[in-house]
Backbone as a printed PyTorch tensor [residue, N CA C, xyz], in Angstrom:
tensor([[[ 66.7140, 148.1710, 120.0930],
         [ 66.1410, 147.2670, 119.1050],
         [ 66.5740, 147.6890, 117.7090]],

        [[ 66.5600, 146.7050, 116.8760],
         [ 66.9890, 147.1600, 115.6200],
         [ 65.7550, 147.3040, 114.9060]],

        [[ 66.2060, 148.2680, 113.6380],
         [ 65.0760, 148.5020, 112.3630],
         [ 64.3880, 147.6180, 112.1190]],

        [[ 63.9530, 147.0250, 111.6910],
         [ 63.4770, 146.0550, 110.2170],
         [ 63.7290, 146.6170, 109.0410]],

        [[ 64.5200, 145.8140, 108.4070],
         [ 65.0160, 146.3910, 107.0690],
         [ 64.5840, 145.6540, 105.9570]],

        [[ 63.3280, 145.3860, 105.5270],
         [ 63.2380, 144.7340, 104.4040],
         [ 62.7290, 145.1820, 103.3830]],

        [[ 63.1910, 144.6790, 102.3700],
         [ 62.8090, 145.6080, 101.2690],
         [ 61.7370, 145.8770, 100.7940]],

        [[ 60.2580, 145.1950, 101.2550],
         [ 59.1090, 144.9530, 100.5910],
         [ 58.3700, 145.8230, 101.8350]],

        [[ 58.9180, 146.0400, 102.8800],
         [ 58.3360, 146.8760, 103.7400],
         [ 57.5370, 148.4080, 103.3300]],

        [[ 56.5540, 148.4740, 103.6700],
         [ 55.7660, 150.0360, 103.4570],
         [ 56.9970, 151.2760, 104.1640]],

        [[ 57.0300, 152.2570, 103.4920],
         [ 58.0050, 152.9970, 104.0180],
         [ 57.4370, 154.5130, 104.1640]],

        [[ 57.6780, 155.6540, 104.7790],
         [ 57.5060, 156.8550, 104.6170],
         [ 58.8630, 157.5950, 104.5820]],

        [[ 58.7580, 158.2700, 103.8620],
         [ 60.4210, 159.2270, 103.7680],
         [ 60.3720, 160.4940, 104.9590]],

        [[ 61.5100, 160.2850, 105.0800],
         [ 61.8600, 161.7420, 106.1320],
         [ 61.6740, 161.1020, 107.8420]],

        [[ 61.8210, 161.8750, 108.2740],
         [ 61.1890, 161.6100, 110.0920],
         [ 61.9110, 160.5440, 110.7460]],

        [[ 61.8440, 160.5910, 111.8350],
         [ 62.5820, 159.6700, 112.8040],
         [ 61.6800, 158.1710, 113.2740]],

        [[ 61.5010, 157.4420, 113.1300],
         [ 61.1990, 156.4140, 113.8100],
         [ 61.5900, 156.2550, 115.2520]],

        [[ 60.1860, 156.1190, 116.0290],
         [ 60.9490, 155.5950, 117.2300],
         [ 59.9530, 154.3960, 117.9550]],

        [[ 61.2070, 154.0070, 118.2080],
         [ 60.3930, 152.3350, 118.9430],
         [ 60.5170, 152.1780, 120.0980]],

        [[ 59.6140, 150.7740, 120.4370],
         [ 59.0350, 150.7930, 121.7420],
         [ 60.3250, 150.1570, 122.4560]],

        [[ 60.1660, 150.2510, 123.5930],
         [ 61.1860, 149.4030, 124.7860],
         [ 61.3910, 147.9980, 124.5080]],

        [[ 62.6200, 147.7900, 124.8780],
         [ 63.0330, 146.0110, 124.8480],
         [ 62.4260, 145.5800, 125.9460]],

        [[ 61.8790, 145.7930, 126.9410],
         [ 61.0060, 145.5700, 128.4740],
         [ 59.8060, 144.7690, 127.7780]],

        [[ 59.0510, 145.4320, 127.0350],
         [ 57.8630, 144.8430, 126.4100],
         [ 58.4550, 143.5690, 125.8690]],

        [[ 59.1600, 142.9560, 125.1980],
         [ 59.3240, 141.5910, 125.1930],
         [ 59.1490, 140.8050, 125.9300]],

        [[ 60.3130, 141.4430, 127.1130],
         [ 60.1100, 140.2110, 128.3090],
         [ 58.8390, 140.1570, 128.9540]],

        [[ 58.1530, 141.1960, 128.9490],
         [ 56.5110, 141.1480, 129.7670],
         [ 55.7470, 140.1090, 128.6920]],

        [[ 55.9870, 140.3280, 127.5770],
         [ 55.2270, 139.1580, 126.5550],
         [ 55.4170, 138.2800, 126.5940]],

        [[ 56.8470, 137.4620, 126.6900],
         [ 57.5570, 136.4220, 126.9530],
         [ 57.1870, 135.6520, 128.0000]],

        [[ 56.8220, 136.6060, 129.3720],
         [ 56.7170, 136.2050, 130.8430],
         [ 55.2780, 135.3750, 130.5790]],

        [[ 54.2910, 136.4090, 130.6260],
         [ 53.0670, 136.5720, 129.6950],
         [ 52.6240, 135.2130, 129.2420]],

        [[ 52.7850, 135.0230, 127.9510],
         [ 52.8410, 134.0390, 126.8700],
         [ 53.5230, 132.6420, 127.1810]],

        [[ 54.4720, 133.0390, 128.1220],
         [ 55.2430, 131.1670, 128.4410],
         [ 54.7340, 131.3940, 129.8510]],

        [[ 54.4480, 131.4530, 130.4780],
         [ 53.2630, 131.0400, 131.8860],
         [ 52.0940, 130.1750, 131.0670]],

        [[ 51.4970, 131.1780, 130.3120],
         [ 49.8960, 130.7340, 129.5140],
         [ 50.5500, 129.1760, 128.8790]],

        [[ 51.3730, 129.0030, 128.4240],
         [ 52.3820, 127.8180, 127.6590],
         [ 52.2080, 126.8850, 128.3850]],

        [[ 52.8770, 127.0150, 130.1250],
         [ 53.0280, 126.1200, 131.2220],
         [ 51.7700, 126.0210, 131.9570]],

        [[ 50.7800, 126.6960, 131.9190],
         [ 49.3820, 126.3330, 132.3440],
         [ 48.5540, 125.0610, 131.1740]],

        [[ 48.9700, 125.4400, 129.8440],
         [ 48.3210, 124.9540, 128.9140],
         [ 48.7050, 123.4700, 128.9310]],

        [[ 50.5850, 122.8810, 128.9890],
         [ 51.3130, 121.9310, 129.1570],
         [ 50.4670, 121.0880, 130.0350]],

        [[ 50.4960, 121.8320, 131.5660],
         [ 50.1270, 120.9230, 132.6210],
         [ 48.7240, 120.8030, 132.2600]],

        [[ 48.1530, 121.5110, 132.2020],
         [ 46.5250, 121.2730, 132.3620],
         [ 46.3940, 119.9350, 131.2900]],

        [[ 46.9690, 119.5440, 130.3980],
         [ 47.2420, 118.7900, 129.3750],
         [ 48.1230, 117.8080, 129.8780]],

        [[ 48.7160, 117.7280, 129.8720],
         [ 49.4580, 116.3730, 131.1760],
         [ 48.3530, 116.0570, 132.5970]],

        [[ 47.8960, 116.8320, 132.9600],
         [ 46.9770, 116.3640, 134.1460],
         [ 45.6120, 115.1930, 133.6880]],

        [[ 45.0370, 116.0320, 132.1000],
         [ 43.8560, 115.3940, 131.8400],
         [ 44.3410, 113.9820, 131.1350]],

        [[ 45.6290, 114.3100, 130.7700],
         [ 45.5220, 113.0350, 129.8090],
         [ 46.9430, 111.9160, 130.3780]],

        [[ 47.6360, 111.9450, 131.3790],
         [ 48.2690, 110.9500, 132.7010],
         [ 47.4800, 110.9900, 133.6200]],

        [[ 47.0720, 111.7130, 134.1790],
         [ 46.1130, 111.1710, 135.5270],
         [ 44.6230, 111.0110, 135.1530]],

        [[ 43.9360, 111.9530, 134.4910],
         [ 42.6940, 111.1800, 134.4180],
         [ 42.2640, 110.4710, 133.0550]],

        [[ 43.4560, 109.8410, 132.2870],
         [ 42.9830, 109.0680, 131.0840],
         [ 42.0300, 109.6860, 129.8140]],

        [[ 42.5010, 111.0450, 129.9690],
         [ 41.3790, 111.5910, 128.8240],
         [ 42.4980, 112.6350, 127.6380]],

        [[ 42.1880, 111.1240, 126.9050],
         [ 43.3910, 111.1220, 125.5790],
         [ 43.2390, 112.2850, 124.5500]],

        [[ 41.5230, 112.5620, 124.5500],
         [ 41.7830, 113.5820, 123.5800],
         [ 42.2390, 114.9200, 123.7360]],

        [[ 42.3260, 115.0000, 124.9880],
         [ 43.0680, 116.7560, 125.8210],
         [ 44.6550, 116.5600, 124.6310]],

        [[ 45.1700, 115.6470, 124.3020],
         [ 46.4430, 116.3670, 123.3770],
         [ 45.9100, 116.6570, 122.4030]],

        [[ 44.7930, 116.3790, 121.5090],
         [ 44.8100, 117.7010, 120.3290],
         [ 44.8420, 118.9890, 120.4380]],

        [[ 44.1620, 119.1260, 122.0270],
         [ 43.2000, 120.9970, 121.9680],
         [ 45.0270, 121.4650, 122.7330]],

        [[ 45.6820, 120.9040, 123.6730],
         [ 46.7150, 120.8420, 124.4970],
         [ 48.1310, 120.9470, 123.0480]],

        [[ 47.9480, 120.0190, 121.8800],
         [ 49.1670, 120.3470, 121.3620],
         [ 49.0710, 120.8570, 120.3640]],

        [[ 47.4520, 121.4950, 120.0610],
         [ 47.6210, 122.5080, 118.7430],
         [ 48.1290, 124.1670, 119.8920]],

        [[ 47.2450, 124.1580, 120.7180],
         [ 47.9270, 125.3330, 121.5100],
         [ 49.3260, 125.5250, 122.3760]],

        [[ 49.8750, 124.1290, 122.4720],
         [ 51.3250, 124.4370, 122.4510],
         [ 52.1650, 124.9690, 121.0480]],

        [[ 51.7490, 124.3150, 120.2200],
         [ 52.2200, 124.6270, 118.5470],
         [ 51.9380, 126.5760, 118.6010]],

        [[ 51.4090, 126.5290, 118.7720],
         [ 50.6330, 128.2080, 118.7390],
         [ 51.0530, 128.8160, 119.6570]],

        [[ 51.0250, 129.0820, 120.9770],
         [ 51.9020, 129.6730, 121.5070],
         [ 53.5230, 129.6870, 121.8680]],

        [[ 54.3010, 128.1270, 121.2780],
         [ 55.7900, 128.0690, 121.1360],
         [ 55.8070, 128.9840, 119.7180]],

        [[ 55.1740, 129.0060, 118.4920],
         [ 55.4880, 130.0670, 117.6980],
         [ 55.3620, 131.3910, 118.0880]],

        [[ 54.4330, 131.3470, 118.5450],
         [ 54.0240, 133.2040, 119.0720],
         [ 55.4560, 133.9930, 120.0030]],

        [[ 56.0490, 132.8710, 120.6790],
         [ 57.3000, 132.7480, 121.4920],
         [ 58.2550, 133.2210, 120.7670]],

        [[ 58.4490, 132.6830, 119.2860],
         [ 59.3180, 132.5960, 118.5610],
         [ 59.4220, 133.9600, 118.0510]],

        [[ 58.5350, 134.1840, 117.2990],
         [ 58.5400, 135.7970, 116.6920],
         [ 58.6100, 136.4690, 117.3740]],

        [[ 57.5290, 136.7280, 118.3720],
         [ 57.5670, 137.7590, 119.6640],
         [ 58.5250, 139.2000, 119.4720]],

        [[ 59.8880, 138.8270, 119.0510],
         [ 60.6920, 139.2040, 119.5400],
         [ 61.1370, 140.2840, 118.0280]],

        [[ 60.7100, 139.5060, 116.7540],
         [ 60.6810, 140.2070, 115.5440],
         [ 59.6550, 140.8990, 115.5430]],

        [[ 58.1350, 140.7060, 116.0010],
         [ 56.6330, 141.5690, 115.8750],
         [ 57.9400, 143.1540, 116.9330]],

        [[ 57.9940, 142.7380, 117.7610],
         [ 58.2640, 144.2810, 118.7160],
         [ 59.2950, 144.8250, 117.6110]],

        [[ 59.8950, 144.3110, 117.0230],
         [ 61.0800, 145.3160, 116.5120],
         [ 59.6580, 146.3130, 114.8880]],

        [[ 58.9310, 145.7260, 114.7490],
         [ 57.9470, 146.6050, 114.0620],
         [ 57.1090, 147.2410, 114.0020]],

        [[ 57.2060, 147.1240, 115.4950],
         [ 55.8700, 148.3710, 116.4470],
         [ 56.9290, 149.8640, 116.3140]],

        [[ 56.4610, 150.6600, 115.7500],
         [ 56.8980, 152.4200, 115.8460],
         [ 56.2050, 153.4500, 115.4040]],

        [[ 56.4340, 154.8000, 115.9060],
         [ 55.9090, 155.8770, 115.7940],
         [ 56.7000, 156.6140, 115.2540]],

        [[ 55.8920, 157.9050, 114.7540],
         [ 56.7740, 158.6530, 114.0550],
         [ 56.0890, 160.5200, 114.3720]],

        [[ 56.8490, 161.3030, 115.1660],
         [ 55.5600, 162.3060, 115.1350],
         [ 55.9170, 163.3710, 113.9840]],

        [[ 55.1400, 163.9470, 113.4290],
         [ 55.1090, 164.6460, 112.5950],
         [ 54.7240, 165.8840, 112.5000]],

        [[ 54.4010, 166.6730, 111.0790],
         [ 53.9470, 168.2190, 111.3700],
         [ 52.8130, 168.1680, 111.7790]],

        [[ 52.3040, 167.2050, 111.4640],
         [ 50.3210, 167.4520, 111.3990],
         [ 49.9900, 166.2800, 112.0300]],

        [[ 50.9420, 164.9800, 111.6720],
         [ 49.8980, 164.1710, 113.1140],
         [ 51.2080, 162.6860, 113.3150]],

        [[ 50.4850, 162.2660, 114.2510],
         [ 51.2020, 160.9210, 114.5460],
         [ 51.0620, 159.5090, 113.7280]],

        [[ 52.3030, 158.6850, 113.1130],
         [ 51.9730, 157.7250, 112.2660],
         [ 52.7440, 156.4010, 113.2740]],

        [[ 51.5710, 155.6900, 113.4000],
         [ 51.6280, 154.5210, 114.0000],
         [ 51.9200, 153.1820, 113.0270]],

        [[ 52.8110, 152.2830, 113.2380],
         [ 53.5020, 151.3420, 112.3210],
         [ 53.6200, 149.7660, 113.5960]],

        [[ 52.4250, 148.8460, 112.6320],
         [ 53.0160, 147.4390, 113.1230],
         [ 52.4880, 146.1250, 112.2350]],

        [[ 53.1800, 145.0620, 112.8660],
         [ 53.3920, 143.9580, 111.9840],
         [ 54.1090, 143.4760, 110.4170]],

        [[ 54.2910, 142.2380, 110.4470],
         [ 55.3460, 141.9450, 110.1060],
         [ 54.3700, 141.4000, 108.4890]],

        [[ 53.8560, 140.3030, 108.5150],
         [ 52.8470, 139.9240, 107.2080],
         [ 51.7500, 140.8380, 106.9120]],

        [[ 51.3020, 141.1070, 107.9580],
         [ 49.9250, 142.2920, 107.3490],
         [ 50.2940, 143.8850, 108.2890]],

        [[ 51.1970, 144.5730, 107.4370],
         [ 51.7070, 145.3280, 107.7220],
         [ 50.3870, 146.7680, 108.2660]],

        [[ 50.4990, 147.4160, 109.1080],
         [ 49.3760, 148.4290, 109.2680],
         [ 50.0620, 149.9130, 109.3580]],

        [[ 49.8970, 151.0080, 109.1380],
         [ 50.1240, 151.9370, 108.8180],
         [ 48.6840, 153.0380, 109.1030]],

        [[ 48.8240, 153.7910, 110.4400],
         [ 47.8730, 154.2490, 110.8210],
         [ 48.2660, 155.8650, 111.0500]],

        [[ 47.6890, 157.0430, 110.3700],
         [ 48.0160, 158.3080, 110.5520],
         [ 46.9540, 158.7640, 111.2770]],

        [[ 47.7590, 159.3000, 112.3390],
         [ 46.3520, 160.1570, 113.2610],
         [ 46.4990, 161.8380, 114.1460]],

        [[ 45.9580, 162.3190, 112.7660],
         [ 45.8450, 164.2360, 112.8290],
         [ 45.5260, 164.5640, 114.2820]],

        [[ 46.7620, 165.3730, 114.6010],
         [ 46.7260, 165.7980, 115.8160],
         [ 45.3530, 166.6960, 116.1190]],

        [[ 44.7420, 167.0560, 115.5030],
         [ 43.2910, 167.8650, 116.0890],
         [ 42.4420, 167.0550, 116.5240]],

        [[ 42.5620, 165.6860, 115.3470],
         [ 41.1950, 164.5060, 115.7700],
         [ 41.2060, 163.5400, 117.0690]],

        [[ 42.6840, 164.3260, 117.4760],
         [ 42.6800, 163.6360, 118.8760],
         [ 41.6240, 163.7460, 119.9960]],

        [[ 40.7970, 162.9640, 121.0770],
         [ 40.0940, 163.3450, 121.4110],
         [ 40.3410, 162.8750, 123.1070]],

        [[ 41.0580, 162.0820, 123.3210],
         [ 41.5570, 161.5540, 124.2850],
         [ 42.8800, 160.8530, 124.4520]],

        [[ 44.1950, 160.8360, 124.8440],
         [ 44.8830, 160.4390, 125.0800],
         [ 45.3470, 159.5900, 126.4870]],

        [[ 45.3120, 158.1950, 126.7970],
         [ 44.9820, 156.7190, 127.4240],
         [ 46.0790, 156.3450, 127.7160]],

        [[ 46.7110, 156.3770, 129.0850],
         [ 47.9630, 155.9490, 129.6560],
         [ 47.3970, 154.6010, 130.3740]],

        [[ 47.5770, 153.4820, 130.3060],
         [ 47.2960, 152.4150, 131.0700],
         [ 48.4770, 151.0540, 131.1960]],

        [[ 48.2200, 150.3780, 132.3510],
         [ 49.5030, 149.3900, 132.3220],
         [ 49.3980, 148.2300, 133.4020]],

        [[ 49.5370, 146.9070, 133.1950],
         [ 48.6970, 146.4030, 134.1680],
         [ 50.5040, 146.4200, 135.3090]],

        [[ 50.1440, 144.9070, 135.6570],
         [ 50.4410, 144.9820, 137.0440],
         [ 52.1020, 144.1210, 136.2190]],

        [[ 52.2160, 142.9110, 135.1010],
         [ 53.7500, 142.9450, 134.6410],
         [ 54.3760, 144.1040, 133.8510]],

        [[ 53.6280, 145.2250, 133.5540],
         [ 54.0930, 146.5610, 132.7400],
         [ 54.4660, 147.4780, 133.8700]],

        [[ 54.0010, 147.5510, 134.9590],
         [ 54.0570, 148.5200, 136.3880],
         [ 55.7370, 148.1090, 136.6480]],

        [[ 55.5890, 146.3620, 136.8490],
         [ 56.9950, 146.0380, 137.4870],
         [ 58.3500, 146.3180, 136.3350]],

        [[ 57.9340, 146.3890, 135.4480],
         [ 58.7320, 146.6600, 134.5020],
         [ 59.2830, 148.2550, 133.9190]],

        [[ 57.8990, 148.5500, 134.2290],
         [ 58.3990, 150.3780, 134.0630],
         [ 57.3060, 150.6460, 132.6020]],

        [[ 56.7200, 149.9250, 132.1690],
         [ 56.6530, 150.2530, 130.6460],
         [ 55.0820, 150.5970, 130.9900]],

        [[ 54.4670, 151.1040, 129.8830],
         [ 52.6850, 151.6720, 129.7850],
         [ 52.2740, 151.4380, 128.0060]],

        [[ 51.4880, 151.5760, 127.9280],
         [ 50.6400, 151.7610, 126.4050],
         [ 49.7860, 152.7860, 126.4710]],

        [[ 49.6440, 153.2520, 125.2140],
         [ 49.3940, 154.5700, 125.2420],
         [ 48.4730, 154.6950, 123.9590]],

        [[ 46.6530, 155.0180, 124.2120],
         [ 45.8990, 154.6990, 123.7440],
         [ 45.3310, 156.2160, 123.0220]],

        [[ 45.0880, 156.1260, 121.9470],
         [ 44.7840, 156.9180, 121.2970],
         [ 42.9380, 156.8320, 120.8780]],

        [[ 41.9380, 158.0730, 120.8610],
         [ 40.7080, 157.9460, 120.5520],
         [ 40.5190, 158.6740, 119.8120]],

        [[ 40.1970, 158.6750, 118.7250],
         [ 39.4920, 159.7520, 117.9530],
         [ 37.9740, 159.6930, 117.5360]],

        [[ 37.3420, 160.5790, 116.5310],
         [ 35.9760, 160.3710, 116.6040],
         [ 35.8540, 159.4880, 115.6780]],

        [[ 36.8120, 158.5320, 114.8720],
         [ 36.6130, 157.5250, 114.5690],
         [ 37.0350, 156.4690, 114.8860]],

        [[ 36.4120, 155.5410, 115.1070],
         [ 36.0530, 155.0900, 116.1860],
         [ 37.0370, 153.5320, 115.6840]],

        [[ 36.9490, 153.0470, 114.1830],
         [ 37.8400, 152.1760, 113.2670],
         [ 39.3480, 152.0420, 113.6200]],

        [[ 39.9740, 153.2970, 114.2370],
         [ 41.6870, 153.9910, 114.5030],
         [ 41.9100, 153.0080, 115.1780]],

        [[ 41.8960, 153.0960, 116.5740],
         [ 42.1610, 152.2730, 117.5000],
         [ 43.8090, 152.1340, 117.4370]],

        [[ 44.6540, 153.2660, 117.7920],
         [ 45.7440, 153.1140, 117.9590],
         [ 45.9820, 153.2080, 119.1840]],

        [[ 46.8440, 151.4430, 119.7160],
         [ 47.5810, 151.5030, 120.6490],
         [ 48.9630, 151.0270, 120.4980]],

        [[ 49.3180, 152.2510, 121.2530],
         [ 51.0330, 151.7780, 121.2600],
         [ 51.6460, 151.3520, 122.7790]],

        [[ 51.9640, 149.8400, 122.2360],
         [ 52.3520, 149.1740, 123.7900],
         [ 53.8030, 149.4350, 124.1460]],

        [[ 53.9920, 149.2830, 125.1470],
         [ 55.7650, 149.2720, 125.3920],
         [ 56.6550, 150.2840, 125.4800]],

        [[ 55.9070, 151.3030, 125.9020],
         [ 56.6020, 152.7670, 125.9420],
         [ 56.7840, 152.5990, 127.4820]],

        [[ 58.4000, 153.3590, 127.7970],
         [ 58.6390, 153.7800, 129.0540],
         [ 57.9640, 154.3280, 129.6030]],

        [[ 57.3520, 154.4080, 130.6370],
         [ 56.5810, 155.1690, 131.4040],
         [ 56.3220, 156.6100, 130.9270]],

        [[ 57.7960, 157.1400, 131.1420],
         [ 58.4660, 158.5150, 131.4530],
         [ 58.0700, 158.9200, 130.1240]],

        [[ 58.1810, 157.9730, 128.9440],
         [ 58.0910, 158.4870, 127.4410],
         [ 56.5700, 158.3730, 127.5320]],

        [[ 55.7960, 157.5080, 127.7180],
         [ 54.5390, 157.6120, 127.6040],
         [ 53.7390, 158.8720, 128.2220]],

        [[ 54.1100, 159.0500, 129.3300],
         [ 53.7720, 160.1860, 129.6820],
         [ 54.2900, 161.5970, 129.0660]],

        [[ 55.4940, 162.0360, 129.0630],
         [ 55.8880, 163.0890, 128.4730],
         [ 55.3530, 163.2540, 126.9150]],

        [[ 55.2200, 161.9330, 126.4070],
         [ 54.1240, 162.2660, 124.8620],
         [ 52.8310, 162.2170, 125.0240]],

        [[ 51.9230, 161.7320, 125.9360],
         [ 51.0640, 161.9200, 126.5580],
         [ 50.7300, 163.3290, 126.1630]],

        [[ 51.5830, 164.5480, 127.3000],
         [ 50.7980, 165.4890, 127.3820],
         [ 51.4800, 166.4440, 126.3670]],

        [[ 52.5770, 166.1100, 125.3680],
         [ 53.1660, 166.9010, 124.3250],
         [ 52.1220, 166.4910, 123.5000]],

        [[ 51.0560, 165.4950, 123.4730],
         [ 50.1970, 165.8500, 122.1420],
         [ 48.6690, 166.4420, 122.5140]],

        [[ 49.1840, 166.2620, 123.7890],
         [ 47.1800, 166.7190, 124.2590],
         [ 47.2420, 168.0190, 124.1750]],

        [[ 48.8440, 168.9170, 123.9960],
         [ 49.0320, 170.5130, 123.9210],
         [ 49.0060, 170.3460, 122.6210]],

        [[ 49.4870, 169.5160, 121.5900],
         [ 49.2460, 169.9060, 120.0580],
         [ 48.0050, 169.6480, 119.5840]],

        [[ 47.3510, 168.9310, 120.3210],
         [ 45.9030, 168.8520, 120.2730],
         [ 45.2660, 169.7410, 120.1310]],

        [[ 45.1690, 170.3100, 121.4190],
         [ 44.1370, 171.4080, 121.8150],
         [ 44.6620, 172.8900, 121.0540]],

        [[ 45.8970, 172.9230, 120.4230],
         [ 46.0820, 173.9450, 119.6900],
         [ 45.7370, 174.2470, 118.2670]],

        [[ 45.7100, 172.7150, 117.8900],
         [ 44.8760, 172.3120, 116.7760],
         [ 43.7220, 172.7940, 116.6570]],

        [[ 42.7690, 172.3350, 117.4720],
         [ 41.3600, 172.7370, 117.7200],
         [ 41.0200, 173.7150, 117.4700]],

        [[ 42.2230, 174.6600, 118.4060],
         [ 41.1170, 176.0160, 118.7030],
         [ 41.7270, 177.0630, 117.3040]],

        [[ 43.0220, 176.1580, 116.5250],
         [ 43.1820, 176.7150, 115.0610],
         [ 44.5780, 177.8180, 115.2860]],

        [[ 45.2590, 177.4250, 116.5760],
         [ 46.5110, 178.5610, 117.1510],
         [ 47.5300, 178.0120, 115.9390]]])
């Protein structure tokens, strides 16, 4: 995936960026245009077969809304990234309301591997972060398995070394 390079973007100097899998698209894509083709038909059913005209407003404001969501999709993932650091992990997403989340490796309190059943077939996981505040709520979707896990337990050791002040 490429950067995002724009100039008005929030930036931090130094460190590596790293981003999530191109896999997570297509699970969103899959995802999001099923929900599209349920929404279509269910909307063609009420309003050709049983004559109930007003199913195209609720039917074509949510086609409007999920053919855009379709559209970007593909720019939102290129602005999901992490960055690990000396002292903690900085989580980075979105494109208009940009978020920028730092989270000190001591205040870690749990680290959350989960993935449903189109992330399994795909290989990919998200990887949930808890701290004792409770506002954080960093999740990072779209990590390889193999990466989710291997950072998984590379921070639950910088964690717990944190803690005990090593």
């Amino acid at each position: 995936m490429v950067e995002p390079r724009s100039e008005n973007r929030l930036a931090l100097e130094g460190g590596v960026w790293h981003q999530i899998s191109p896999k997570y698209v297509t699970v969103q894509l899959i995802s999001t245009g099923s929900f599209l083709v349920l929404v279509i038909a269910a909307t063609l059913v009420l309003t050709l077969l049983m004559h109930q005209l007003w199913a195209w407003i609720p039917g074509g404001i949510l086609t409007v809304i999920l053919t855009w969501t379709l559209v970007i999709l593909p720019r939102q993932a290129r602005s999901i990234g992490y960055q690990l650091r000396a002292d903690d992990l900085v989580f980075r997403r979105g494109i208009l309301w940009q978020r920028f989340v730092a989270v000190p490796y001591g205040r870690m309190q749990l680290i959350d591997i989960t993935h449903g059943p189109l992330d399994r077939g795909f290989g990919i996981a998200q990887l949930k972060f808890v701290t004792a505040a409770a506002a954080t709520g960093v999740v990072i979707p779209g990590l390889e398995q193999s990466t989710a896990e291997t950072l998984r337990d590379h921070l639950v050791a910088v964690a717990e070394a944190r803690r005990t002040g090593l």
